[in-house]
mmCIF file of C-alpha atoms and ligand atoms in Angstrom:
data_model
loop_
_atom_site.group_PDB
_atom_site.id
_atom_site.type_symbol
_atom_site.label_atom_id
_atom_site.label_comp_id
_atom_site.label_asym_id
_atom_site.label_seq_id
_atom_site.Cartn_x
_atom_site.Cartn_y
_atom_site.Cartn_z
ATOM 1 C CA MET A 1 29.149 -20.894 -70.538
ATOM 2 C CA THR A 2 32.277 -20.591 -68.331
ATOM 3 C CA HIS A 3 33.058 -18.541 -65.338
ATOM 4 C CA ASP A 4 36.998 -18.541 -65.198
ATOM 5 C CA VAL A 5 37.937 -15.220 -64.471
ATOM 6 C CA ILE A 6 41.758 -15.748 -63.530
ATOM 7 C CA SER A 7 44.007 -13.159 -61.241
ATOM 8 C CA GLY A 8 47.064 -12.823 -60.914
ATOM 9 C CA GLY A 9 47.837 -16.113 -61.289
ATOM 10 C CA GLN A 10 45.467 -18.030 -59.385
ATOM 11 C CA SER A 11 41.638 -18.679 -59.945
ATOM 12 C CA ILE A 12 38.773 -16.302 -58.414
ATOM 13 C CA HIS A 13 36.975 -19.152 -57.079
ATOM 14 C CA ALA A 14 40.285 -21.027 -55.329
ATOM 15 C CA PRO A 15 37.847 -20.254 -51.573
ATOM 16 C CA ASP A 16 40.378 -17.749 -50.316
ATOM 17 C CA ASN A 17 40.213 -15.284 -53.189
ATOM 18 C CA LEU A 18 36.864 -15.842 -53.326
ATOM 19 C CA LYS A 19 36.913 -14.330 -50.309
ATOM 20 C CA LYS A 20 38.642 -11.342 -50.655
ATOM 21 C CA LEU A 21 36.575 -9.731 -53.360
ATOM 22 C CA LEU A 22 33.465 -11.030 -51.224
ATOM 23 C CA GLN A 23 35.089 -9.071 -48.176
ATOM 24 C CA SER A 24 36.374 -5.736 -51.009
ATOM 25 C CA ILE A 25 32.674 -5.819 -52.490
ATOM 26 C CA LEU A 26 31.372 -5.488 -49.171
ATOM 27 C CA GLN A 27 33.260 -2.466 -47.739
ATOM 28 C CA GLN A 28 33.067 -1.442 -51.039
ATOM 29 C CA ALA A 29 28.523 -1.072 -51.051
ATOM 30 C CA LEU A 30 29.284 -0.144 -47.035
ATOM 31 C CA THR A 31 30.118 3.717 -48.980
ATOM 32 C CA VAL A 32 26.791 3.499 -50.641
ATOM 33 C CA ASN A 33 23.770 5.218 -48.604
ATOM 34 C CA ASP A 34 20.835 6.620 -50.829
ATOM 35 C CA GLY A 35 18.149 4.139 -49.542
ATOM 36 C CA LYS A 36 15.883 3.597 -46.749
ATOM 37 C CA VAL A 37 15.008 1.405 -44.774
ATOM 38 C CA ALA A 38 10.970 -0.475 -45.073
ATOM 39 C CA ASP A 39 8.969 1.441 -42.972
ATOM 40 C CA TYR A 40 5.332 0.197 -44.310
ATOM 41 C CA ILE A 41 5.239 -1.565 -40.055
ATOM 42 C CA PRO A 42 7.060 -1.018 -37.894
ATOM 43 C CA ALA A 43 8.800 -4.452 -37.543
ATOM 44 C CA LEU A 44 10.858 -3.587 -40.898
ATOM 45 C CA ALA A 45 11.539 -0.437 -39.188
ATOM 46 C CA GLU A 46 13.880 -1.116 -36.228
ATOM 47 C CA VAL A 47 15.565 -3.377 -37.569
ATOM 48 C CA LYS A 48 19.236 -2.103 -37.750
ATOM 49 C CA SER A 49 20.167 -0.514 -41.601
ATOM 50 C CA ASP A 50 23.236 -1.832 -41.475
ATOM 51 C CA TYR A 51 23.524 -4.565 -41.353
ATOM 52 C CA CYS A 52 25.175 -6.194 -44.230
ATOM 53 C CA ALA A 53 26.091 -9.540 -45.784
ATOM 54 C CA LEU A 54 26.995 -11.349 -48.622
ATOM 55 C CA THR A 55 27.309 -15.007 -49.877
ATOM 56 C CA VAL A 56 27.675 -17.211 -52.689
ATOM 57 C CA ALA A 57 26.841 -20.521 -52.796
ATOM 58 C CA THR A 58 28.575 -22.917 -55.754
ATOM 59 C CA LEU A 59 27.603 -26.114 -56.676
ATOM 60 C CA ASP A 60 30.349 -28.044 -55.837
ATOM 61 C CA GLY A 61 28.915 -27.777 -52.571
ATOM 62 C CA LYS A 62 31.237 -24.664 -50.603
ATOM 63 C CA VAL A 63 29.475 -21.796 -49.538
ATOM 64 C CA THR A 64 31.715 -18.181 -49.487
ATOM 65 C CA SER A 65 30.505 -15.350 -46.622
ATOM 66 C CA VAL A 66 31.306 -11.902 -45.540
ATOM 67 C CA GLY A 67 29.135 -9.769 -43.137
ATOM 68 C CA ASP A 68 26.261 -10.506 -41.102
ATOM 69 C CA ALA A 69 25.444 -13.976 -43.281
ATOM 70 C CA SER A 70 24.354 -16.293 -40.842
ATOM 71 C CA THR A 71 21.785 -13.982 -39.220
ATOM 72 C CA PRO A 72 17.644 -14.187 -40.076
ATOM 73 C CA PHE A 73 16.115 -11.577 -41.523
ATOM 74 C CA SER A 74 12.881 -10.853 -43.164
ATOM 75 C CA ILE A 75 12.874 -13.035 -46.827
ATOM 76 C CA GLN A 76 9.416 -11.287 -47.679
ATOM 77 C CA SER A 77 9.141 -10.903 -51.668
ATOM 78 C CA ILE A 78 11.905 -14.114 -51.418
ATOM 79 C CA SER A 79 9.415 -16.453 -50.602
ATOM 80 C CA LYS A 80 7.610 -15.536 -53.425
ATOM 81 C CA ILE A 81 9.113 -18.197 -55.115
ATOM 82 C CA PHE A 82 8.851 -20.813 -52.337
ATOM 83 C CA GLY A 83 5.320 -20.457 -53.152
ATOM 84 C CA LEU A 84 5.124 -19.920 -56.692
ATOM 85 C CA MET A 85 7.242 -23.657 -57.167
ATOM 86 C CA LEU A 86 4.734 -25.380 -55.416
ATOM 87 C CA ALA A 87 1.793 -23.499 -57.333
ATOM 88 C CA MET A 88 3.819 -24.763 -60.531
ATOM 89 C CA GLU A 89 3.798 -28.512 -59.305
ATOM 90 C CA ARG A 90 0.311 -28.168 -58.521
ATOM 91 C CA MET A 91 -1.226 -27.215 -60.901
ATOM 92 C CA GLY A 92 0.731 -27.773 -64.240
ATOM 93 C CA ASP A 93 -0.467 -25.313 -67.099
ATOM 94 C CA SER A 94 -3.364 -24.676 -66.056
ATOM 95 C CA LEU A 95 -1.152 -22.122 -63.663
ATOM 96 C CA TRP A 96 -0.979 -19.961 -66.534
ATOM 97 C CA GLU A 97 -4.480 -19.176 -66.798
ATOM 98 C CA ARG A 98 -4.786 -17.329 -64.015
ATOM 99 C CA VAL A 99 -1.983 -15.526 -63.172
ATOM 100 C CA GLN A 100 0.388 -14.007 -66.483
ATOM 101 C CA MET A 101 4.022 -13.925 -67.056
ATOM 102 C CA GLU A 102 4.681 -10.869 -68.236
ATOM 103 C CA PRO A 103 6.399 -7.918 -66.875
ATOM 104 C CA SER A 104 4.432 -5.513 -64.911
ATOM 105 C CA GLY A 105 6.087 -2.471 -65.471
ATOM 106 C CA GLN A 106 4.472 -0.939 -62.542
ATOM 107 C CA PRO A 107 5.750 -0.889 -58.779
ATOM 108 C CA PHE A 108 5.037 -4.352 -56.284
ATOM 109 C CA ASN A 109 1.999 -3.646 -54.670
ATOM 110 C CA SER A 110 0.379 -1.950 -57.338
ATOM 111 C CA ILE A 111 -3.420 -1.941 -58.445
ATOM 112 C CA VAL A 112 -4.751 -0.693 -61.320
ATOM 113 C CA GLN A 113 -3.373 -2.701 -63.946
ATOM 114 C CA LEU A 114 -4.988 -5.142 -62.112
ATOM 115 C CA GLU A 115 -8.667 -3.831 -63.143
ATOM 116 C CA TRP A 116 -7.874 -3.510 -66.144
ATOM 117 C CA GLU A 117 -6.599 -7.073 -66.969
ATOM 118 C CA ARG A 118 -10.464 -8.176 -65.416
ATOM 119 C CA GLY A 119 -8.076 -9.919 -62.291
ATOM 120 C CA ILE A 120 -5.376 -11.430 -63.970
ATOM 121 C CA PRO A 121 -2.228 -10.550 -62.078
ATOM 122 C CA ARG A 122 0.960 -9.570 -65.307
ATOM 123 C CA ASN A 123 3.447 -12.132 -63.184
ATOM 124 C CA PRO A 124 3.864 -13.703 -60.220
ATOM 125 C CA MET A 125 6.544 -11.375 -58.684
ATOM 126 C CA ILE A 126 4.263 -8.559 -58.080
ATOM 127 C CA ASN A 127 2.274 -8.609 -55.213
ATOM 128 C CA ALA A 128 -1.244 -9.435 -56.755
ATOM 129 C CA GLY A 129 0.989 -12.456 -58.410
ATOM 130 C CA ALA A 130 2.150 -13.632 -54.774
ATOM 131 C CA ILE A 131 -1.383 -13.750 -53.534
ATOM 132 C CA LEU A 132 -2.947 -15.697 -56.731
ATOM 133 C CA VAL A 133 -0.555 -18.380 -56.051
ATOM 134 C CA SER A 134 -1.196 -17.823 -51.905
ATOM 135 C CA ASP A 135 -4.478 -19.006 -53.120
ATOM 136 C CA VAL A 136 -3.841 -21.888 -55.250
ATOM 137 C CA LEU A 137 -1.913 -23.443 -51.740
ATOM 138 C CA VAL A 138 -4.433 -23.055 -49.301
ATOM 139 C CA SER A 139 -6.966 -24.489 -51.983
ATOM 140 C CA HIS A 140 -4.775 -26.998 -53.146
ATOM 141 C CA TYR A 141 -2.599 -27.760 -49.883
ATOM 142 C CA SER A 142 -4.546 -28.934 -46.600
ATOM 143 C CA ALA A 143 -1.692 -27.919 -45.113
ATOM 144 C CA SER A 144 -0.440 -24.641 -46.645
ATOM 145 C CA LYS A 145 2.289 -23.442 -44.457
ATOM 146 C CA SER A 146 3.429 -26.926 -42.691
ATOM 147 C CA ALA A 147 4.108 -27.507 -47.139
ATOM 148 C CA VAL A 148 6.137 -24.528 -47.420
ATOM 149 C CA LEU A 149 7.749 -24.637 -44.262
ATOM 150 C CA SER A 150 8.924 -28.466 -44.757
ATOM 151 C CA MET A 151 10.117 -27.002 -48.515
ATOM 152 C CA VAL A 152 11.623 -24.680 -47.647
ATOM 153 C CA ARG A 153 13.419 -26.385 -44.296
ATOM 154 C CA GLY A 154 14.941 -29.110 -46.506
ATOM 155 C CA LEU A 155 16.222 -27.242 -48.907
ATOM 156 C CA CYS A 156 18.306 -25.151 -47.374
ATOM 157 C CA ASN A 157 18.889 -28.409 -44.275
ATOM 158 C CA ARG A 158 18.182 -26.454 -41.795
ATOM 159 C CA ASP A 159 15.381 -27.599 -39.359
ATOM 160 C CA THR A 160 14.818 -23.748 -37.348
ATOM 161 C CA VAL A 161 13.847 -21.837 -39.725
ATOM 162 C CA GLY A 162 11.214 -20.021 -38.830
ATOM 163 C CA VAL A 163 8.726 -17.109 -39.477
ATOM 164 C CA ASP A 164 8.516 -13.303 -37.694
ATOM 165 C CA SER A 165 5.505 -13.657 -35.790
ATOM 166 C CA ARG A 166 5.720 -9.913 -34.864
ATOM 167 C CA VAL A 167 6.422 -9.358 -38.850
ATOM 168 C CA HIS A 168 3.552 -11.247 -39.676
ATOM 169 C CA GLU A 169 0.932 -9.638 -37.360
ATOM 170 C CA SER A 170 1.918 -5.877 -38.692
ATOM 171 C CA GLU A 171 1.647 -7.014 -42.317
ATOM 172 C CA LYS A 172 -1.852 -7.823 -40.687
ATOM 173 C CA ASP A 173 -3.065 -4.553 -39.243
ATOM 174 C CA HIS A 174 -1.480 -3.148 -42.085
ATOM 175 C CA GLY A 175 -2.153 -5.220 -44.809
ATOM 176 C CA ALA A 176 -4.553 -3.219 -46.947
ATOM 177 C CA ARG A 177 -3.154 -3.033 -49.749
ATOM 178 C CA ASN A 178 -2.918 -6.690 -49.918
ATOM 179 C CA ALA A 179 -6.523 -7.114 -48.983
ATOM 180 C CA ALA A 180 -7.583 -4.431 -52.105
ATOM 181 C CA LEU A 181 -5.438 -6.333 -54.746
ATOM 182 C CA ALA A 182 -7.258 -9.886 -53.319
ATOM 183 C CA TYR A 183 -10.513 -8.276 -53.155
ATOM 184 C CA LEU A 184 -10.235 -7.303 -56.946
ATOM 185 C CA MET A 185 -9.394 -10.295 -57.654
ATOM 186 C CA LYS A 186 -11.696 -12.368 -56.392
ATOM 187 C CA SER A 187 -14.191 -10.268 -57.686
ATOM 188 C CA PHE A 188 -13.145 -10.822 -61.062
ATOM 189 C CA GLY A 189 -13.629 -14.754 -59.649
ATOM 190 C CA ASN A 190 -9.698 -15.720 -59.795
ATOM 191 C CA ILE A 191 -9.820 -16.512 -56.076
ATOM 192 C CA GLU A 192 -11.988 -19.682 -54.828
ATOM 193 C CA SER A 193 -10.540 -19.554 -51.171
ATOM 194 C CA ASP A 194 -11.329 -16.777 -48.845
ATOM 195 C CA VAL A 195 -10.535 -13.690 -49.177
ATOM 196 C CA GLU A 196 -9.035 -13.323 -45.179
ATOM 197 C CA GLU A 197 -7.297 -17.154 -45.229
ATOM 198 C CA VAL A 198 -5.276 -16.223 -48.358
ATOM 199 C CA LEU A 199 -4.018 -12.706 -47.486
ATOM 200 C CA ASP A 200 -2.991 -14.706 -43.781
ATOM 201 C CA HIS A 201 -1.099 -17.414 -46.029
ATOM 202 C CA TYR A 202 0.616 -14.858 -48.275
ATOM 203 C CA PHE A 203 2.100 -12.807 -45.229
ATOM 204 C CA TRP A 204 2.666 -15.346 -43.549
ATOM 205 C CA GLN A 205 4.724 -16.382 -46.620
ATOM 206 C CA CYS A 206 6.884 -13.025 -46.296
ATOM 207 C CA ALA A 207 7.730 -13.475 -42.503
ATOM 208 C CA LEU A 208 10.074 -16.242 -43.267
ATOM 209 C CA THR A 209 13.186 -15.396 -42.074
ATOM 210 C CA MET A 210 15.992 -17.209 -42.890
ATOM 211 C CA SER A 211 19.751 -15.828 -43.514
ATOM 212 C CA THR A 212 21.929 -15.135 -46.451
ATOM 213 C CA GLU A 213 23.674 -18.668 -45.719
ATOM 214 C CA ASP A 214 20.330 -20.080 -46.017
ATOM 215 C CA LEU A 215 18.700 -18.491 -48.878
ATOM 216 C CA ALA A 216 21.611 -19.421 -51.531
ATOM 217 C CA ARG A 217 21.668 -22.608 -50.457
ATOM 218 C CA SER A 218 18.023 -23.081 -50.684
ATOM 219 C CA PHE A 219 17.809 -21.769 -54.230
ATOM 220 C CA ALA A 220 21.306 -24.027 -55.599
ATOM 221 C CA PHE A 221 18.603 -26.494 -57.494
ATOM 222 C CA LEU A 222 17.531 -23.497 -59.481
ATOM 223 C CA ALA A 223 20.885 -22.534 -60.954
ATOM 224 C CA ASN A 224 21.310 -26.724 -60.871
ATOM 225 C CA ARG A 225 18.780 -27.610 -63.624
ATOM 226 C CA GLY A 226 16.643 -28.171 -60.860
ATOM 227 C CA LYS A 227 17.757 -30.851 -59.053
ATOM 228 C CA CYS A 228 19.539 -29.817 -55.234
ATOM 229 C CA PRO A 229 23.563 -30.388 -55.458
ATOM 230 C CA ARG A 230 23.234 -31.098 -51.740
ATOM 231 C CA SER A 231 21.374 -34.305 -51.402
ATOM 232 C CA GLY A 232 21.234 -34.949 -55.332
ATOM 233 C CA LYS A 233 16.944 -34.825 -55.291
ATOM 234 C CA GLN A 234 15.326 -33.005 -57.803
ATOM 235 C CA ILE A 235 13.852 -30.036 -56.343
ATOM 236 C CA THR A 236 11.599 -29.342 -59.808
ATOM 237 C CA SER A 237 12.274 -30.733 -62.996
ATOM 238 C CA HIS A 238 14.887 -28.609 -65.496
ATOM 239 C CA ARG A 239 12.418 -27.473 -67.402
ATOM 240 C CA ASP A 240 10.341 -25.535 -64.048
ATOM 241 C CA ALA A 241 13.972 -24.454 -63.246
ATOM 242 C CA GLN A 242 14.119 -22.698 -66.779
ATOM 243 C CA ARG A 243 11.147 -21.460 -66.420
ATOM 244 C CA ILE A 244 11.118 -19.483 -62.813
ATOM 245 C CA ASN A 245 14.491 -18.766 -63.951
ATOM 246 C CA ALA A 246 12.973 -16.791 -66.934
ATOM 247 C CA LEU A 247 10.466 -14.866 -64.841
ATOM 248 C CA LEU A 248 12.911 -13.992 -61.905
ATOM 249 C CA SER A 249 15.046 -12.147 -65.405
ATOM 250 C CA THR A 250 11.900 -10.459 -66.512
ATOM 251 C CA SER A 251 10.114 -9.411 -62.992
ATOM 252 C CA GLY A 252 12.043 -10.588 -60.131
ATOM 253 C CA MET A 253 13.029 -7.225 -59.567
ATOM 254 C CA TYR A 254 10.029 -5.266 -60.088
ATOM 255 C CA ASP A 255 10.355 -2.031 -62.347
ATOM 256 C CA GLN A 256 13.595 -2.321 -62.297
ATOM 257 C CA SER A 257 14.192 -5.579 -63.542
ATOM 258 C CA GLY A 258 15.301 -3.958 -66.952
ATOM 259 C CA GLN A 259 18.068 -2.334 -65.918
ATOM 260 C CA PHE A 260 19.454 -5.148 -63.724
ATOM 261 C CA ALA A 261 19.018 -6.880 -66.553
ATOM 262 C CA PHE A 262 20.709 -4.548 -68.721
ATOM 263 C CA THR A 263 24.144 -4.265 -65.832
ATOM 264 C CA VAL A 264 23.541 -7.034 -63.948
ATOM 265 C CA GLY A 265 22.378 -10.243 -66.027
ATOM 266 C CA LEU A 266 21.239 -12.266 -63.795
ATOM 267 C CA PRO A 267 18.080 -13.348 -62.771
ATOM 268 C CA ALA A 268 17.001 -12.724 -59.671
ATOM 269 C CA LYS A 269 14.543 -11.891 -56.249
ATOM 270 C CA SER A 270 14.422 -8.465 -54.352
ATOM 271 C CA GLY A 271 12.343 -8.717 -51.288
ATOM 272 C CA VAL A 272 11.714 -5.774 -48.973
ATOM 273 C CA GLY A 273 13.210 -7.076 -46.365
ATOM 274 C CA GLY A 274 16.482 -5.642 -47.870
ATOM 275 C CA GLY A 275 17.636 -9.608 -49.336
ATOM 276 C CA ILE A 276 18.790 -10.518 -52.815
ATOM 277 C CA VAL A 277 19.273 -13.063 -54.949
ATOM 278 C CA ALA A 278 20.352 -14.015 -57.346
ATOM 279 C CA ILE A 279 21.132 -17.063 -60.032
ATOM 280 C CA VAL A 280 23.884 -17.923 -61.488
ATOM 281 C CA PRO A 281 23.080 -21.002 -63.878
ATOM 282 C CA ASP A 282 25.590 -24.044 -63.791
ATOM 283 C CA TYR A 283 28.136 -22.213 -61.062
ATOM 284 C CA GLY A 284 25.646 -21.557 -57.799
ATOM 285 C CA VAL A 285 23.874 -18.751 -56.549
ATOM 286 C CA ILE A 286 24.463 -15.005 -54.754
ATOM 287 C CA ALA A 287 22.503 -13.637 -51.761
ATOM 288 C CA ALA A 288 22.296 -10.640 -50.733
ATOM 289 C CA TRP A 289 21.176 -8.493 -47.038
ATOM 290 C CA SER A 290 21.373 -5.427 -46.678
ATOM 291 C CA PRO A 291 18.079 -3.535 -45.476
ATOM 292 C CA PRO A 292 18.386 0.202 -46.897
ATOM 293 C CA LEU A 293 15.756 0.062 -50.468
ATOM 294 C CA ASN A 294 15.502 1.948 -52.949
ATOM 295 C CA SER A 295 12.922 3.377 -54.459
ATOM 296 C CA PHE A 296 11.783 0.474 -56.323
ATOM 297 C CA GLY A 297 11.790 -0.986 -52.533
ATOM 298 C CA ASN A 298 15.256 -2.714 -53.764
ATOM 299 C CA SER A 299 18.020 -3.046 -51.459
ATOM 300 C CA ALA A 300 20.350 -0.417 -52.348
ATOM 301 C CA ARG A 301 23.210 -2.238 -51.733
ATOM 302 C CA GLY A 302 22.974 -5.537 -52.246
ATOM 303 C CA MET A 303 22.175 -4.761 -55.792
ATOM 304 C CA ALA A 304 26.044 -2.663 -56.052
ATOM 305 C CA MET A 305 26.982 -5.871 -54.189
ATOM 306 C CA ILE A 306 25.995 -8.130 -56.679
ATOM 307 C CA ARG A 307 26.311 -6.014 -59.395
ATOM 308 C CA ASN A 308 29.787 -5.575 -58.636
ATOM 309 C CA LEU A 309 30.097 -9.596 -57.910
ATOM 310 C CA ALA A 310 28.734 -10.818 -61.153
ATOM 311 C CA ASN A 311 31.081 -7.938 -63.125
ATOM 312 C CA GLN A 312 34.176 -9.087 -61.598
ATOM 313 C CA LEU A 313 33.550 -12.258 -62.953
ATOM 314 C CA GLY A 314 32.085 -12.054 -66.127
ATOM 315 C CA LEU A 315 28.637 -13.695 -65.072
ATOM 316 C CA SER A 316 26.138 -12.578 -67.255
ATOM 317 C CA VAL A 317 23.814 -15.144 -68.650
ATOM 318 C CA TYR A 318 23.370 -13.234 -71.399
HETATM 319 N N1 LIG B 1 5.208 -8.176 -47.721
HETATM 320 C C1 LIG B 1 5.435 -7.073 -48.758
HETATM 321 C C2 LIG B 1 4.250 -6.496 -49.227
HETATM 322 O O1 LIG B 1 3.680 -7.142 -49.132
HETATM 323 C C3 LIG B 1 6.499 -7.923 -49.473
HETATM 324 C C4 LIG B 1 6.503 -7.132 -50.793
HETATM 325 C C5 LIG B 1 8.232 -7.162 -51.242
HETATM 326 O O2 LIG B 1 9.194 -7.660 -50.534
HETATM 327 N N2 LIG B 1 8.301 -6.126 -52.295
HETATM 328 O O3 LIG B 1 3.868 -5.872 -49.675
#
């Protein structure tokens, strides 16, 4: 696949041209006004709705950003990828006996399907699947939070990446539905550890704070066959990187994944903090942030920015 788009005789990937393109895409996104900031916990409801950021990190090490790209925000469900990486490494193929790899076609926090399917979540990107993955981490790591944190810090090369403890605590206080998912799985024998400990890990992970620049750097290995382009370190096998990208393509944008594949055509993951990361194999990573969400829980402006950029640069993998 080539991504050489020529604009006015110059490559769009020359840093100046790319920056100009990102700027015009961000300006255009600011006219999208149909989202609503997540309000299921006060700590997220208070975030200013007009934050907006767009970053592109290419495999040659260049990071081009516009807007609030160095402001850390709650990455929420984007963290499901980090948990999954560690669980895949620990469990190998046996992980897929406890969680499926199918799109759910349901909202990210839906419960009904989980009972029909006897406590086996549809995929690791919906809440039930990520809670199951959290159980694997709590059961198989002596310090599951440190394992995630040190991996994340290494991936984005920033030792100060942290967790918003207010978000962590209020997720716990308002976590009845996630607790219901976890106890339902426990009743089917699909959760090994103490449910409260598993939920604590899950909520903690959702409360990680990173900027679009951190996110774009962190996930570069997924665009680079599992190898971090900065350090040269093999983070996952090429096969696991392909598998994670496949799951992101089919389930990363919840029950809007089909529409995202149709209109954008990239593996991607969103979070209710308003962040979205999209992987462009053999090219790089696009990360967007804008807090107001559409009815699927995906950032309205973030979707618009990634769609515009992918379409203008011809980045679809299909
Ligand atoms: N913390 C959120 C929840 O569990 C994460 C969901 C999301 O980002 N889609 O409901």
